[in-house]
Amino acid sequence: MPKVKAKRQSVSLDMTAMCDVAFLLLTFFMLTAKFRPEEAVTIVPPSSISEKPLNAKDGMLTISVSNEGGVYLASDDQLGREFMLERMASRYGVAITAEMKKNYMASEIVGYPAGAMRQVLNMKPADAKKLIKGIPIDSASNELSYWVGYAKLSNPNLKIAIKGDQNSNYDVFSDIIGTLQAQNINIFQLITSPEGKPK
């Protein structure tokens, strides 16, 4: 006599709870993610094979060079940024208001001559982008040396990095390195975009 097979019953899984969890996670990550801020100046660094990461444990001062030759300054040390602003303002006789300080701290870079400081800082950072042309580094008025000097005065352990566009002029790099060496800053890093090792 043939065996009678028991009818298999399909297992029914309720996926509602799993879908709820997936959408909750998706919503959480969307709401907590930070958007990359829009850069005031777009810089495409040259590529290199270096595997040494930037060491920004004690703070990083980044000097950027655009392809037009403009020099810009950024720092992740908030107390140092405030100190630099106060010193530069007192050096050039600019009275800083609370609104100007707020606009300065909200901006990501410094990229204007000290003579335009009052005008730039009275504007919101989004509106001031058109006035950001670069910090003067010529021999007549090397304002970059003051910015860097005040940054190192506020935090002597501050690391310095130079990030240049791949199409920028070498003379600008030479002037920046000369400015750093004039202040006895001989250790700095060059920022490049990563590239794979040749095979």
Coordinates of C-alpha atoms in Angstrom, one line a residue:
M1 CA 0.0 0.0 0.0
P2 CA 1.4 3.4 -0.9
K3 CA 2.4 5.9 1.8
V4 CA 0.2 8.8 2.2
K5 CA 2.2 12.0 2.4
A6 CA 1.1 14.6 4.7
K7 CA 0.3 17.9 3.0
R8 CA 3.0 20.5 3.6
Q9 CA 1.7 23.7 4.9
S10 CA 3.5 26.8 3.8
V11 CA 4.9 29.0 6.5
S12 CA 3.5 32.5 6.4
L13 CA 5.8 35.3 7.7
D14 CA 4.3 38.7 8.5
M15 CA 6.8 41.2 7.0
T16 CA 5.0 44.2 8.3
A17 CA 7.3 44.6 11.4
M18 CA 10.4 44.1 9.3
C19 CA 9.3 46.8 6.8
D20 CA 8.6 49.1 9.7
V21 CA 12.0 48.6 11.2
A22 CA 13.7 49.2 7.7
F23 CA 11.8 52.4 7.1
L24 CA 12.5 53.6 10.7
L25 CA 16.2 53.0 10.1
L26 CA 16.1 54.7 6.8
T27 CA 14.3 57.7 8.2
F28 CA 16.8 57.9 11.2
F29 CA 19.8 57.9 8.9
M30 CA 18.2 60.5 6.6
L31 CA 17.4 62.9 9.4
T32 CA 20.7 62.6 11.3
A33 CA 23.0 62.7 8.2
K34 CA 25.0 65.9 7.7
F35 CA 25.1 67.3 4.2
R36 CA 28.5 68.2 2.9
P37 CA 28.7 72.0 3.1
E38 CA 29.0 73.9 -0.2
E39 CA 32.6 74.9 -0.7
A40 CA 33.3 78.6 -1.2
V41 CA 36.1 77.6 -3.5
T42 CA 36.3 74.3 -5.4
I43 CA 39.8 72.8 -5.3
V44 CA 40.8 69.6 -7.1
P45 CA 44.1 68.4 -5.5
P46 CA 46.6 66.4 -7.5
S47 CA 46.6 62.6 -6.9
S48 CA 49.4 60.8 -5.1
I49 CA 50.2 57.3 -3.7
S50 CA 50.8 58.5 -0.2
E51 CA 49.2 56.3 2.5
K52 CA 49.9 58.7 5.4
P53 CA 46.7 60.1 6.8
L54 CA 46.4 63.7 8.1
N55 CA 47.1 63.9 11.8
A56 CA 44.6 66.5 13.1
K57 CA 44.5 65.4 16.7
D58 CA 45.6 68.9 18.0
G59 CA 43.8 70.9 15.3
M60 CA 44.5 71.6 11.7
L61 CA 45.1 74.8 9.8
T62 CA 44.5 74.3 6.1
I63 CA 45.9 76.7 3.6
S64 CA 44.2 76.2 0.2
V65 CA 45.3 77.5 -3.2
S66 CA 42.8 77.8 -6.0
N67 CA 43.6 77.3 -9.7
E68 CA 43.4 81.1 -10.1
G69 CA 46.1 81.5 -7.4
G70 CA 43.8 82.7 -4.6
V71 CA 44.9 81.7 -1.1
Y72 CA 42.3 80.7 1.5
L73 CA 42.6 79.6 5.2
A74 CA 40.5 77.2 7.2
S75 CA 40.8 75.9 10.7
D76 CA 39.0 73.3 12.7
D77 CA 40.2 74.9 16.0
Q78 CA 37.2 77.1 17.0
L79 CA 39.0 78.9 19.9
G80 CA 41.9 79.5 17.5
R81 CA 39.6 81.0 14.9
E82 CA 38.1 83.4 17.4
F83 CA 41.6 84.4 18.6
M84 CA 42.8 85.0 15.0
L85 CA 39.8 87.2 14.3
E86 CA 40.3 89.3 17.4
R87 CA 44.0 89.8 16.7
M88 CA 43.5 90.6 13.0
A89 CA 40.7 93.0 13.8
S90 CA 42.8 94.8 16.3
R91 CA 45.8 94.9 14.0
Y92 CA 43.8 96.6 11.2
G93 CA 41.5 98.7 13.4
V94 CA 38.2 96.9 12.8
A95 CA 35.7 96.9 15.6
I96 CA 34.1 93.5 15.7
T97 CA 30.4 93.3 16.7
A98 CA 28.6 90.1 17.9
E99 CA 26.9 89.8 14.5
M100 CA 30.3 90.0 12.7
K101 CA 31.8 87.4 15.0
K102 CA 28.8 85.1 14.4
N103 CA 29.2 85.5 10.6
Y104 CA 32.9 84.8 10.9
M105 CA 32.4 81.6 12.9
A106 CA 29.7 80.4 10.5
S107 CA 31.9 80.8 7.5
E108 CA 34.2 77.9 6.7
I109 CA 37.1 79.8 5.2
V110 CA 39.0 83.1 5.4
G111 CA 39.7 84.4 1.9
Y112 CA 39.6 88.2 1.8
P113 CA 42.1 91.0 2.4
A114 CA 42.0 92.6 5.8
G115 CA 40.7 95.8 4.2
A116 CA 37.5 94.1 3.2
M117 CA 37.1 92.4 6.6
R118 CA 34.4 94.9 7.8
Q119 CA 32.4 94.5 4.6
V120 CA 32.6 90.7 4.4
L121 CA 31.8 90.1 8.1
N122 CA 28.7 92.3 8.0
M123 CA 27.3 89.9 5.4
K124 CA 26.0 86.4 5.8
P125 CA 28.5 83.8 4.7
A126 CA 26.3 82.7 1.7
D127 CA 26.2 86.4 0.5
A128 CA 29.9 87.1 1.1
K129 CA 31.1 84.3 -1.3
K130 CA 31.3 86.8 -4.2
L131 CA 33.8 88.9 -2.2
I132 CA 36.1 86.0 -1.3
K133 CA 39.0 86.5 -3.7
G134 CA 41.9 85.3 -1.5
I135 CA 44.3 86.5 1.2
P136 CA 47.2 88.7 -0.1
I137 CA 50.6 87.0 0.0
D138 CA 52.7 89.4 -2.0
S139 CA 55.7 91.1 -0.5
A140 CA 53.9 94.4 -0.1
S141 CA 51.2 93.0 2.2
N142 CA 51.7 89.4 3.3
E143 CA 48.5 89.1 5.4
L144 CA 48.8 85.3 5.3
S145 CA 51.8 85.5 7.7
Y146 CA 49.7 87.3 10.3
W147 CA 46.8 84.8 10.0
V148 CA 49.2 81.9 10.4
G149 CA 51.2 83.6 13.2
Y150 CA 48.1 84.2 15.2
A151 CA 46.8 80.7 14.6
K152 CA 50.1 79.2 15.9
L153 CA 50.1 81.7 18.8
S154 CA 46.7 80.5 20.0
N155 CA 47.6 76.8 19.5
P156 CA 51.3 76.0 19.2
N157 CA 50.5 72.3 18.5
L158 CA 48.4 73.2 15.5
K159 CA 49.3 71.2 12.4
I160 CA 49.5 73.0 9.1
A161 CA 48.5 71.5 5.7
I162 CA 48.6 73.0 2.2
K163 CA 45.9 71.9 -0.2
G164 CA 46.5 73.1 -3.7
D165 CA 44.5 72.7 -7.0
Q166 CA 46.2 70.6 -9.5
N167 CA 46.2 73.5 -12.0
S168 CA 47.5 76.2 -9.6
N169 CA 50.7 78.1 -10.1
Y170 CA 53.9 76.9 -8.4
D171 CA 54.9 80.4 -7.5
V172 CA 52.0 80.7 -5.2
F173 CA 53.1 77.5 -3.4
S174 CA 56.6 78.8 -3.2
D175 CA 55.4 82.1 -1.6
I176 CA 53.3 80.1 0.9
I177 CA 56.2 77.9 1.9
G178 CA 58.4 81.0 2.2
T179 CA 55.9 82.6 4.5
L180 CA 55.8 79.5 6.7
Q181 CA 59.6 79.2 6.8
A182 CA 59.9 82.9 7.7
Q183 CA 57.9 82.0 10.8
N184 CA 60.1 79.0 11.5
I185 CA 57.3 76.6 10.5
N186 CA 59.2 73.9 8.6
I187 CA 56.9 70.9 9.2
F188 CA 53.6 70.9 7.2
Q189 CA 51.7 68.4 5.1
L190 CA 50.5 68.5 1.5
I191 CA 47.0 67.3 0.9
T192 CA 46.5 65.2 -2.2
S193 CA 43.7 62.9 -3.4
P194 CA 44.4 59.2 -3.0
E195 CA 45.5 57.1 -5.8
G196 CA 46.1 53.3 -6.0
K197 CA 49.6 51.9 -5.9
P198 CA 51.0 51.0 -9.3
K199 CA 51.0 47.3 -10.1

